[in-house]
Amino acid sequence: GTLAYLTDTAEVKNEFTVGKVEITLDEADVNPDGTYVTDENSRVTANDYKLMPGKTYIKDPVVHVADDSENSYLFVKMENGIAAIEGEESVVEQMEAKGWVKVNGTENIYVYTRGGTLAVVEAGEDVDVFEEFTILGTVDNETMSEYTGKTITVTAYAIQADGFEEQNAEQIWAAAGFDATE
């Protein structure tokens, strides 16, 4: 005699991908006098300026969240070496008007908010940091010379939004492993 057994098999196969957070930061390409090289659509990652008392200069850093990035919280580190000679509407005042709020317990870290609430920035979104800076008209030559080589440096950070729904900016910043004194 011959024996026959009934059999069956099934398989579930999972394929995993890894999400990513990706941003870029740029600003308008400007001449040393702060005017556009060509137009506001020409973007670069650095500019050089020739500072003059009373002059306003274009500097409009924008954080771009990549189209294929995960939704993120945005932070910027603002290092302003010319803050003491800024004229009306300082860089920080412009940032605050655009929704950037200083993170408690840090020296110069700001988080992006909307309506006073921590903002989740979606893939493909662009966020302005500030638009310009002005040098006080009362700065004399001796004081101006002290600012040779000084910079305004903006560093952008994106931290995935998923997993932080009930946290505040300080907790998110710390959980990402960044130093509060940055």
CSV table of N, CA and C in Angstrom, one decimal:
chain,number,residue,atom,x,y,z
A,1,GLY,N,0.8,-1.2,0.0
A,1,GLY,CA,0.0,0.0,0.0
A,1,GLY,C,0.9,1.3,0.0
A,2,THR,N,0.2,2.3,-0.5
A,2,THR,CA,0.9,3.6,-0.5
A,2,THR,C,0.1,4.6,0.4
A,3,LEU,N,0.9,5.4,1.1
A,3,LEU,CA,0.4,6.4,2.0
A,3,LEU,C,0.5,7.8,1.4
A,4,ALA,N,-0.5,8.6,1.6
A,4,ALA,CA,-0.5,9.9,1.1
A,4,ALA,C,-0.9,10.9,2.2
A,5,TYR,N,-0.2,11.9,2.4
A,5,TYR,CA,-0.5,12.9,3.5
A,5,TYR,C,-0.9,14.2,2.8
A,6,LEU,N,-1.9,14.9,3.4
A,6,LEU,CA,-2.3,16.2,2.9
A,6,LEU,C,-1.4,17.2,3.6
A,7,THR,N,-0.8,18.1,2.9
A,7,THR,CA,0.1,19.2,3.4
A,7,THR,C,-0.2,20.5,2.8
A,8,ASP,N,0.2,21.5,3.4
A,8,ASP,CA,0.1,22.9,2.9
A,8,ASP,C,1.2,23.8,3.6
A,9,THR,N,1.6,24.8,2.9
A,9,THR,CA,2.5,25.8,3.5
A,9,THR,C,2.1,27.2,3.2
A,10,ALA,N,2.4,28.1,4.0
A,10,ALA,CA,2.1,29.6,3.8
A,10,ALA,C,3.3,30.3,4.3
A,11,GLU,N,3.5,31.5,3.8
A,11,GLU,CA,4.7,32.3,4.2
A,11,GLU,C,4.3,33.8,4.2
A,12,VAL,N,4.7,34.4,5.2
A,12,VAL,CA,4.6,35.9,5.3
A,12,VAL,C,6.0,36.4,5.3
A,13,LYS,N,6.3,37.3,4.3
A,13,LYS,CA,7.6,37.8,4.2
A,13,LYS,C,7.6,39.4,4.4
A,14,ASN,N,8.3,39.9,5.3
A,14,ASN,CA,8.3,41.3,5.6
A,14,ASN,C,9.6,41.9,5.1
A,15,GLU,N,9.5,43.0,4.4
A,15,GLU,CA,10.6,43.8,3.9
A,15,GLU,C,10.6,45.1,4.6
A,16,PHE,N,11.7,45.5,5.1
A,16,PHE,CA,11.8,46.7,5.9
A,16,PHE,C,12.7,47.8,5.2
A,17,THR,N,12.2,49.0,5.3
A,17,THR,CA,13.0,50.1,4.9
A,17,THR,C,13.2,51.0,6.1
A,18,VAL,N,14.1,51.9,6.0
A,18,VAL,CA,14.4,52.8,7.1
A,18,VAL,C,14.1,54.2,6.7
A,19,GLY,N,13.4,54.9,7.5
A,19,GLY,CA,13.0,56.3,7.3
A,19,GLY,C,14.3,57.1,7.4
A,20,LYS,N,14.1,58.4,7.0
A,20,LYS,CA,15.3,59.3,7.1
A,20,LYS,C,14.7,60.7,7.3
A,21,VAL,N,15.5,61.5,8.0
A,21,VAL,CA,15.3,62.9,8.1
A,21,VAL,C,16.3,63.6,7.3
A,22,GLU,N,15.9,64.5,6.4
A,22,GLU,CA,16.9,65.2,5.6
A,22,GLU,C,16.5,66.6,5.3
A,23,ILE,N,17.4,67.5,5.6
A,23,ILE,CA,17.2,68.9,5.4
A,23,ILE,C,18.4,69.5,4.7
A,24,THR,N,18.1,70.7,4.1
A,24,THR,CA,19.2,71.6,3.6
A,24,THR,C,18.9,73.0,4.1
A,25,LEU,N,20.0,73.8,4.1
A,25,LEU,CA,19.8,75.2,4.5
A,25,LEU,C,20.6,76.0,3.5
A,26,ASP,N,19.9,77.1,3.0
A,26,ASP,CA,20.6,78.0,2.1
A,26,ASP,C,20.1,79.4,2.3
A,27,GLU,N,20.6,80.3,1.5
A,27,GLU,CA,20.2,81.7,1.5
A,27,GLU,C,20.5,82.3,0.1
A,28,ALA,N,19.9,83.5,-0.1
A,28,ALA,CA,20.0,84.2,-1.4
A,28,ALA,C,21.5,84.5,-1.6
A,29,ASP,N,21.9,84.4,-2.9
A,29,ASP,CA,23.2,84.7,-3.3
A,29,ASP,C,23.3,86.2,-3.4
A,30,VAL,N,24.1,86.9,-2.6
A,30,VAL,CA,24.2,88.3,-2.6
A,30,VAL,C,25.6,88.8,-2.8
A,31,ASN,N,25.7,90.1,-3.2
A,31,ASN,CA,27.0,90.8,-3.4
A,31,ASN,C,27.4,91.2,-2.0
A,32,PRO,N,28.7,91.6,-1.8
A,32,PRO,CA,29.2,92.1,-0.5
A,32,PRO,C,28.4,93.3,0.0
A,33,ASP,N,27.7,94.1,-0.8
A,33,ASP,CA,26.9,95.2,-0.4
A,33,ASP,C,25.5,94.8,0.1
A,34,GLY,N,25.2,93.4,0.0
A,34,GLY,CA,24.0,92.9,0.4
A,34,GLY,C,22.9,92.9,-0.6
A,35,THR,N,23.2,93.2,-1.9
A,35,THR,CA,22.2,93.2,-2.9
A,35,THR,C,22.2,91.8,-3.6
A,36,TYR,N,21.1,91.4,-4.3
A,36,TYR,CA,21.1,90.2,-5.0
A,36,TYR,C,22.2,90.1,-6.1
A,37,VAL,N,22.8,89.0,-6.2
A,37,VAL,CA,23.8,88.8,-7.4
A,37,VAL,C,23.0,88.7,-8.7
A,38,THR,N,22.0,87.9,-8.7
A,38,THR,CA,21.1,87.9,-9.9
A,38,THR,C,19.6,88.1,-9.5
A,39,ASP,N,19.1,87.2,-8.7
A,39,ASP,CA,17.7,87.4,-8.2
A,39,ASP,C,17.6,86.5,-6.9
A,40,GLU,N,16.5,86.7,-6.2
A,40,GLU,CA,16.3,85.9,-5.0
A,40,GLU,C,16.2,84.4,-5.1
A,41,ASN,N,16.1,83.9,-6.3
A,41,ASN,CA,16.0,82.5,-6.5
A,41,ASN,C,17.4,81.8,-6.6
A,42,SER,N,18.4,82.6,-6.7
A,42,SER,CA,19.8,82.1,-6.7
A,42,SER,C,20.2,81.8,-5.3
A,43,ARG,N,20.5,80.6,-4.9
A,43,ARG,CA,20.7,80.2,-3.5
A,43,ARG,C,22.1,79.7,-3.3
A,44,VAL,N,22.7,80.0,-2.1
A,44,VAL,CA,24.0,79.5,-1.8
A,44,VAL,C,24.1,79.1,-0.3
A,45,THR,N,25.2,78.6,0.1
A,45,THR,CA,25.3,78.3,1.6
A,45,THR,C,26.2,79.2,2.3
A,46,ALA,N,26.8,80.2,1.7
A,46,ALA,CA,27.6,81.2,2.4
A,46,ALA,C,27.7,82.5,1.5
A,47,ASN,N,27.8,83.6,2.2
A,47,ASN,CA,28.0,84.9,1.6
A,47,ASN,C,29.1,85.7,2.3
A,48,ASP,N,29.7,86.7,1.7
A,48,ASP,CA,30.6,87.6,2.3
A,48,ASP,C,30.0,89.0,2.2
A,49,TYR,N,30.1,89.8,3.3
A,49,TYR,CA,29.5,91.1,3.4
A,49,TYR,C,30.6,92.1,3.7
A,50,LYS,N,30.4,93.3,3.1
A,50,LYS,CA,31.2,94.5,3.5
A,50,LYS,C,30.3,95.4,4.4
A,51,LEU,N,30.6,95.4,5.7
A,51,LEU,CA,29.7,96.1,6.6
A,51,LEU,C,29.9,97.6,6.5
A,52,MET,N,28.8,98.4,6.5
A,52,MET,CA,28.8,99.8,6.6
A,52,MET,C,27.7,100.3,7.6
A,53,PRO,N,28.0,101.3,8.4
A,53,PRO,CA,27.0,101.8,9.3
A,53,PRO,C,25.7,102.2,8.6
A,54,GLY,N,24.5,101.9,9.2
A,54,GLY,CA,23.2,102.3,8.6
A,54,GLY,C,22.7,101.4,7.5
A,55,LYS,N,23.5,100.4,7.0
A,55,LYS,CA,23.1,99.7,5.8
A,55,LYS,C,22.4,98.4,6.2
A,56,THR,N,21.4,98.0,5.4
A,56,THR,CA,20.6,96.8,5.6
A,56,THR,C,21.1,95.8,4.5
A,57,TYR,N,21.3,94.6,4.9
A,57,TYR,CA,21.8,93.5,4.0
A,57,TYR,C,20.8,92.4,4.0
A,58,ILE,N,20.6,91.8,2.8
A,58,ILE,CA,19.8,90.6,2.6
A,58,ILE,C,20.6,89.4,3.2
A,59,LYS,N,19.9,88.7,4.1
A,59,LYS,CA,20.4,87.4,4.6
A,59,LYS,C,19.1,86.7,5.0
A,60,ASP,N,18.7,85.7,4.2
A,60,ASP,CA,17.4,85.0,4.3
A,60,ASP,C,17.5,83.5,4.4
A,61,PRO,N,18.2,83.0,5.4
A,61,PRO,CA,18.3,81.5,5.5
A,61,PRO,C,16.9,80.8,5.5
A,62,VAL,N,16.9,79.7,4.7
A,62,VAL,CA,15.7,78.9,4.7
A,62,VAL,C,16.0,77.5,4.9
A,63,VAL,N,15.3,76.8,5.7
A,63,VAL,CA,15.5,75.3,6.0
A,63,VAL,C,14.5,74.6,5.0
A,64,HIS,N,15.0,73.7,4.2
A,64,HIS,CA,14.2,73.0,3.3
A,64,HIS,C,14.2,71.5,3.8
A,65,VAL,N,12.9,71.0,4.0
A,65,VAL,CA,12.8,69.6,4.4
A,65,VAL,C,12.6,68.8,3.1
A,66,ALA,N,13.4,67.8,2.9
A,66,ALA,CA,13.4,67.0,1.6
A,66,ALA,C,12.0,66.4,1.4
A,67,ASP,N,11.7,66.2,0.1
A,67,ASP,CA,10.4,65.6,-0.2
A,67,ASP,C,10.3,64.2,0.3
A,68,ASP,N,11.4,63.5,0.5
A,68,ASP,CA,11.3,62.1,1.0
A,68,ASP,C,11.7,62.0,2.5
A,69,SER,N,11.7,63.1,3.2
A,69,SER,CA,12.1,63.1,4.6
A,69,SER,C,10.9,62.7,5.5
A,70,GLU,N,11.1,62.2,6.6
A,70,GLU,CA,10.1,62.1,7.6
A,70,GLU,C,9.7,63.4,8.2
A,71,ASN,N,8.5,63.6,8.6
A,71,ASN,CA,8.0,64.8,9.3
A,71,ASN,C,9.0,65.0,10.5
A,72,SER,N,9.3,66.3,10.7
A,72,SER,CA,10.3,66.6,11.7
A,72,SER,C,10.0,67.9,12.5
A,73,TYR,N,10.7,68.0,13.6
A,73,TYR,CA,10.7,69.2,14.4
A,73,TYR,C,12.0,69.9,13.9
A,74,LEU,N,12.0,71.2,13.7
A,74,LEU,CA,13.1,72.0,13.3
A,74,LEU,C,13.7,72.8,14.4
A,75,PHE,N,15.0,72.8,14.5
A,75,PHE,CA,15.7,73.6,15.5
A,75,PHE,C,16.8,74.4,14.7
A,76,VAL,N,17.2,75.6,15.1
A,76,VAL,CA,18.4,76.2,14.6
A,76,VAL,C,19.2,76.7,15.7
A,77,LYS,N,20.5,76.7,15.5
A,77,LYS,CA,21.5,77.3,16.4
A,77,LYS,C,21.9,78.6,15.8
A,78,MET,N,21.7,79.7,16.5
A,78,MET,CA,22.0,81.0,16.0
A,78,MET,C,23.2,81.6,16.7
A,79,GLU,N,24.3,81.8,15.9
A,79,GLU,CA,25.5,82.4,16.4
A,79,GLU,C,25.7,83.7,15.7
A,80,ASN,N,25.4,84.8,16.4
A,80,ASN,CA,25.4,86.1,15.8
A,80,ASN,C,26.5,87.0,16.3
A,81,GLY,N,27.6,87.0,15.6
A,81,GLY,CA,28.8,87.8,16.0
A,81,GLY,C,28.7,89.3,15.9
A,82,ILE,N,27.6,89.7,15.3
A,82,ILE,CA,27.5,91.2,15.1
A,82,ILE,C,26.2,91.7,15.9
A,83,ALA,N,25.7,90.9,16.8
A,83,ALA,CA,24.4,91.3,17.5
A,83,ALA,C,24.6,92.7,18.1
A,84,ALA,N,25.7,93.0,18.7
A,84,ALA,CA,25.9,94.2,19.4
A,84,ALA,C,25.8,95.5,18.5
A,85,ILE,N,26.0,95.4,17.2
A,85,ILE,CA,25.9,96.5,16.4
A,85,ILE,C,24.7,96.5,15.4
A,86,GLU,N,23.7,95.6,15.7
A,86,GLU,CA,22.6,95.5,14.9
A,86,GLU,C,21.6,96.6,15.1
A,87,GLY,N,21.0,97.1,14.0
A,87,GLY,CA,20.0,98.2,14.1
A,87,GLY,C,18.6,97.6,14.4
A,88,GLU,N,17.6,98.3,14.0
A,88,GLU,CA,16.2,98.0,14.3
A,88,GLU,C,15.9,96.6,13.7
A,89,GLU,N,14.9,96.0,14.4
A,89,GLU,CA,14.5,94.6,14.1
A,89,GLU,C,15.7,93.6,13.9
A,90,SER,N,16.2,93.3,15.0
A,90,SER,CA,17.4,92.4,15.1
A,90,SER,C,17.0,91.0,14.5
A,91,VAL,N,18.1,90.2,14.2
A,91,VAL,CA,17.9,88.9,13.7
A,91,VAL,C,17.0,88.1,14.6
A,92,VAL,N,17.2,88.1,15.9
A,92,VAL,CA,16.4,87.4,16.9
A,92,VAL,C,15.0,87.8,16.8
A,93,GLU,N,14.7,89.1,16.8
A,93,GLU,CA,13.4,89.7,16.7
A,93,GLU,C,12.7,89.2,15.4
A,94,GLN,N,13.4,89.1,14.3
A,94,GLN,CA,12.8,88.6,13.1
A,94,GLN,C,12.5,87.1,13.2
A,95,MET,N,13.4,86.3,13.9
A,95,MET,CA,13.1,84.9,14.1
A,95,MET,C,11.9,84.7,14.9
A,96,GLU,N,11.8,85.5,16.0
A,96,GLU,CA,10.6,85.3,16.9
A,96,GLU,C,9.3,85.7,16.1
A,97,ALA,N,9.3,86.6,15.2
A,97,ALA,CA,8.2,87.0,14.4
A,97,ALA,C,7.8,85.9,13.4
A,98,LYS,N,8.8,85.0,13.1
A,98,LYS,CA,8.5,83.9,12.1
A,98,LYS,C,8.2,82.6,12.9
A,99,GLY,N,8.1,82.7,14.2
A,99,GLY,CA,7.7,81.5,15.0
A,99,GLY,C,8.8,80.7,15.7
A,100,TRP,N,10.1,81.3,15.6
A,100,TRP,CA,11.2,80.6,16.3
A,100,TRP,C,11.2,81.0,17.7
A,101,VAL,N,11.3,80.0,18.6
A,101,VAL,CA,11.3,80.3,20.1
A,101,VAL,C,12.5,79.7,20.7
A,102,LYS,N,13.2,80.5,21.6
A,102,LYS,CA,14.4,80.0,22.2
A,102,LYS,C,14.0,78.8,23.1
A,103,VAL,N,14.8,77.7,23.0
A,103,VAL,CA,14.6,76.5,23.8
A,103,VAL,C,15.2,76.8,25.2
A,104,ASN,N,14.3,76.6,26.2
A,104,ASN,CA,14.7,76.8,27.6
A,104,ASN,C,15.9,75.9,27.9
A,105,GLY,N,16.8,76.5,28.7
A,105,GLY,CA,18.0,75.8,29.1
A,105,GLY,C,19.2,75.8,28.1
A,106,THR,N,19.0,76.5,27.0
A,106,THR,CA,20.0,76.5,26.0
A,106,THR,C,20.5,78.0,25.8
A,107,GLU,N,21.7,78.1,25.2
A,107,GLU,CA,22.2,79.5,25.0
A,107,GLU,C,21.7,80.1,23.7
A,108,ASN,N,21.6,79.4,22.7
A,108,ASN,CA,21.3,80.0,21.4
A,108,ASN,C,20.6,79.0,20.4
A,109,ILE,N,19.8,78.1,21.0
A,109,ILE,CA,19.0,77.1,20.2
A,109,ILE,C,17.5,77.6,20.2
A,110,TYR,N,17.0,77.6,19.0
A,110,TYR,CA,15.6,78.0,18.8
A,110,TYR,C,14.8,76.8,18.1
A,111,VAL,N,13.5,76.7,18.4
A,111,VAL,CA,12.7,75.7,17.8
A,111,VAL,C,11.6,76.4,17.0
A,112,TYR,N,11.2,75.7,15.9
A,112,TYR,CA,10.1,76.3,15.1
A,112,TYR,C,8.8,76.0,15.7
A,113,THR,N,7.9,77.0,15.8
A,113,THR,CA,6.5,76.8,16.3
A,113,THR,C,5.6,77.5,15.3
A,114,ARG,N,4.3,77.1,15.5
A,114,ARG,CA,3.2,77.8,14.8
A,114,ARG,C,2.1,78.1,15.8
A,115,GLY,N,1.8,79.4,15.9
A,115,GLY,CA,0.8,79.8,16.9
A,115,GLY,C,1.2,79.4,18.3
A,116,GLY,N,2.5,79.5,18.6
A,116,GLY,CA,3.0,79.2,19.9
A,116,GLY,C,3.1,77.7,20.3
A,117,THR,N,2.8,76.8,19.3
A,117,THR,CA,2.8,75.4,19.5
A,117,THR,C,3.9,74.8,18.7
A,118,LEU,N,4.6,73.8,19.3
A,118,LEU,CA,5.7,73.1,18.6
A,118,LEU,C,5.1,72.6,17.2
A,119,ALA,N,5.8,73.0,16.2
A,119,ALA,CA,5.3,72.6,14.8
A,119,ALA,C,6.0,71.4,14.3
A,120,VAL,N,5.2,70.5,13.7
A,120,VAL,CA,5.7,69.4,12.9
A,120,VAL,C,5.8,69.9,11.5
A,121,VAL,N,7.0,69.8,11.0
A,121,VAL,CA,7.2,70.3,9.6
A,121,VAL,C,7.2,69.1,8.7
A,122,GLU,N,6.4,69.2,7.7
A,122,GLU,CA,6.2,68.0,6.8
A,122,GLU,C,7.2,68.0,5.6
A,123,ALA,N,7.4,66.8,5.1
A,123,ALA,CA,8.3,66.6,3.9
A,123,ALA,C,7.9,67.6,2.8
A,124,GLY,N,8.9,68.2,2.2
A,124,GLY,CA,8.7,69.2,1.1
A,124,GLY,C,8.5,70.6,1.6
A,125,GLU,N,8.4,70.8,2.9
A,125,GLU,CA,8.1,72.2,3.4
A,125,GLU,C,9.4,73.0,3.5
A,126,ASP,N,9.3,74.3,3.3
A,126,ASP,CA,10.4,75.3,3.5
A,126,ASP,C,10.0,76.2,4.7
A,127,VAL,N,11.0,76.5,5.5
A,127,VAL,CA,10.8,77.3,6.7
A,127,VAL,C,11.8,78.5,6.7
A,128,ASP,N,11.3,79.7,6.7
A,128,ASP,CA,12.2,80.9,6.7
A,128,ASP,C,12.7,81.0,8.2
A,129,VAL,N,14.0,81.4,8.3
A,129,VAL,CA,14.6,81.7,9.6
A,129,VAL,C,14.5,83.2,9.9
A,130,PHE,N,15.0,84.0,9.0
A,130,PHE,CA,14.9,85.5,9.1
A,130,PHE,C,15.2,86.1,7.7
A,131,GLU,N,15.1,87.4,7.5
A,131,GLU,CA,15.2,88.0,6.2
A,131,GLU,C,16.4,88.9,5.9
A,132,GLU,N,16.9,89.6,7.0
A,132,GLU,CA,18.0,90.6,6.7
A,132,GLU,C,18.6,90.9,8.0
A,133,PHE,N,19.6,91.8,7.9
A,133,PHE,CA,20.2,92.4,9.1
A,133,PHE,C,20.6,93.8,8.8
A,134,THR,N,20.6,94.7,9.8
A,134,THR,CA,20.9,96.1,9.6
A,134,THR,C,22.0,96.5,10.6
A,135,ILE,N,22.9,97.2,10.2
A,135,ILE,CA,24.0,97.8,11.1
A,135,ILE,C,23.5,99.1,11.6
A,136,LEU,N,23.7,99.4,12.9
A,136,LEU,CA,23.4,100.7,13.4
A,136,LEU,C,24.1,101.8,12.7
A,137,GLY,N,23.4,102.9,12.5
A,137,GLY,CA,23.9,104.0,11.8
A,137,GLY,C,24.9,104.8,12.6
A,138,THR,N,25.0,104.6,13.9
A,138,THR,CA,25.8,105.3,14.8
A,138,THR,C,27.1,104.7,15.1
A,139,VAL,N,27.5,103.6,14.5
A,139,VAL,CA,28.7,102.8,14.7
A,139,VAL,C,29.9,103.6,14.1
A,140,ASP,N,30.9,103.9,14.8
A,140,ASP,CA,32.1,104.6,14.3
A,140,ASP,C,33.1,103.7,13.7
A,141,ASN,N,34.1,104.2,13.0
A,141,ASN,CA,35.1,103.4,12.3
A,141,ASN,C,35.8,102.5,13.2
A,142,GLU,N,36.2,102.9,14.4
A,142,GLU,CA,37.0,102.1,15.4
A,142,GLU,C,36.1,100.9,15.8
A,143,THR,N,34.9,101.1,16.1
A,143,THR,CA,34.0,100.0,16.5
A,143,THR,C,33.8,99.1,15.3
A,144,MET,N,33.5,99.6,14.1
A,144,MET,CA,33.3,98.8,12.9
A,144,MET,C,34.5,97.8,12.7
A,145,SER,N,35.7,98.4,12.9
A,145,SER,CA,36.9,97.6,12.7
A,145,SER,C,37.0,96.4,13.6
A,146,GLU,N,36.4,96.5,14.8
A,146,GLU,CA,36.4,95.3,15.7
A,146,GLU,C,35.5,94.2,15.2
A,147,TYR,N,34.7,94.4,14.2
A,147,TYR,CA,33.8,93.3,13.7
A,147,TYR,C,34.3,92.7,12.4
A,148,THR,N,35.5,93.0,12.0
A,148,THR,CA,36.1,92.4,10.8
A,148,THR,C,36.3,90.9,11.1
A,149,GLY,N,35.8,90.0,10.3
A,149,GLY,CA,35.9,88.6,10.4
A,149,GLY,C,34.8,88.0,11.3
A,150,LYS,N,34.0,88.8,11.8
A,150,LYS,CA,32.8,88.2,12.6
A,150,LYS,C,31.8,87.6,11.7
A,151,THR,N,31.0,86.7,12.2
A,151,THR,CA,30.0,86.0,11.3
A,151,THR,C,28.6,85.9,12.0
A,152,ILE,N,27.7,85.7,11.1
A,152,ILE,CA,26.4,85.2,11.6
A,152,ILE,C,26.3,83.8,11.0
A,153,THR,N,26.3,82.8,11.9
A,153,THR,CA,26.2,81.4,11.5
A,153,THR,C,24.9,80.8,12.0
A,154,VAL,N,24.2,80.2,11.1
A,154,VAL,CA,22.9,79.5,11.3
A,154,VAL,C,23.2,78.0,11.0
A,155,THR,N,22.9,77.2,12.0
A,155,THR,CA,23.0,75.7,11.8
A,155,THR,C,21.6,75.2,12.1
A,156,ALA,N,21.1,74.4,11.1
A,156,ALA,CA,19.8,73.8,11.2
A,156,ALA,C,19.8,72.3,11.6
A,157,TYR,N,18.9,71.9,12.4
A,157,TYR,CA,18.7,70.5,12.9
A,157,TYR,C,17.3,70.1,12.6
A,158,ALA,N,17.1,68.9,12.2
A,158,ALA,CA,15.8,68.3,12.1
A,158,ALA,C,15.8,67.0,12.9
A,159,ILE,N,14.7,66.8,13.7
A,159,ILE,CA,14.6,65.7,14.5
A,159,ILE,C,13.2,65.0,14.2
A,160,GLN,N,13.2,63.8,13.9
A,160,GLN,CA,12.0,63.1,13.6
A,160,GLN,C,10.8,63.4,14.5
A,161,ALA,N,9.7,63.7,14.0
A,161,ALA,CA,8.5,64.0,14.9
A,161,ALA,C,7.9,62.8,15.5
A,162,ASP,N,7.9,61.7,14.8
A,162,ASP,CA,7.3,60.4,15.3
A,162,ASP,C,8.0,60.0,16.5
A,163,GLY,N,7.2,59.7,17.6
A,163,GLY,CA,7.7,59.3,18.8
A,163,GLY,C,7.8,60.3,19.9
A,164,PHE,N,7.6,61.6,19.5
A,164,PHE,CA,7.7,62.7,20.5
A,164,PHE,C,6.4,63.5,20.7
A,165,GLU,N,5.3,62.9,20.4
A,165,GLU,CA,4.0,63.6,20.5
A,165,GLU,C,3.7,64.3,21.8
A,166,GLU,N,4.1,63.8,22.9
A,166,GLU,CA,3.8,64.4,24.2
A,166,GLU,C,5.0,65.1,24.8
A,167,GLN,N,6.0,65.4,24.1
A,167,GLN,CA,7.2,66.0,24.6
A,167,GLN,C,7.3,67.5,24.3
A,168,ASN,N,8.1,68.2,25.0
A,168,ASN,CA,8.3,69.6,24.7
A,168,ASN,C,9.7,69.7,24.0
A,169,ALA,N,10.0,71.0,23.6
A,169,ALA,CA,11.2,71.2,22.8
A,169,ALA,C,12.5,70.8,23.6
A,170,GLU,N,12.5,71.1,24.9
A,170,GLU,CA,13.7,70.8,25.7
A,170,GLU,C,13.9,69.3,25.7
A,171,GLN,N,12.8,68.5,25.9
A,171,GLN,CA,12.9,67.1,25.9
A,171,GLN,C,13.3,66.5,24.6
A,172,ILE,N,12.8,67.0,23.5
A,172,ILE,CA,13.1,66.5,22.2
A,172,ILE,C,14.6,66.8,21.9
A,173,TRP,N,15.0,68.0,22.2
A,173,TRP,CA,16.4,68.4,21.9
A,173,TRP,C,17.4,67.4,22.7
A,174,ALA,N,17.1,67.2,24.0
A,174,ALA,CA,17.9,66.4,24.8
A,174,ALA,C,17.8,64.9,24.4
A,175,ALA,N,16.6,64.4,24.0
A,175,ALA,CA,16.5,63.0,23.6
A,175,ALA,C,17.3,62.8,22.3
A,176,ALA,N,17.5,63.8,21.5
A,176,ALA,CA,18.2,63.6,20.2
A,176,ALA,C,19.7,63.6,20.5
A,177,GLY,N,20.1,63.9,21.7
A,177,GLY,CA,21.5,63.8,22.1
A,177,GLY,C,22.3,65.1,21.9
A,178,PHE,N,21.6,66.2,21.7
A,178,PHE,CA,22.3,67.4,21.6
A,178,PHE,C,22.6,68.1,22.9
A,179,ASP,N,23.7,68.8,23.1
A,179,ASP,CA,24.1,69.4,24.3
A,179,ASP,C,23.3,70.7,24.5
A,180,ALA,N,22.7,70.9,25.7
A,180,ALA,CA,22.0,72.1,25.9
A,180,ALA,C,22.8,73.4,25.8
A,181,THR,N,24.1,73.3,26.0
A,181,THR,CA,24.9,74.5,25.9
A,181,THR,C,25.4,74.9,24.5
A,182,GLU,N,24.9,74.1,23.5
A,182,GLU,CA,25.2,74.4,22.1
A,182,GLU,C,24.7,75.7,21.7
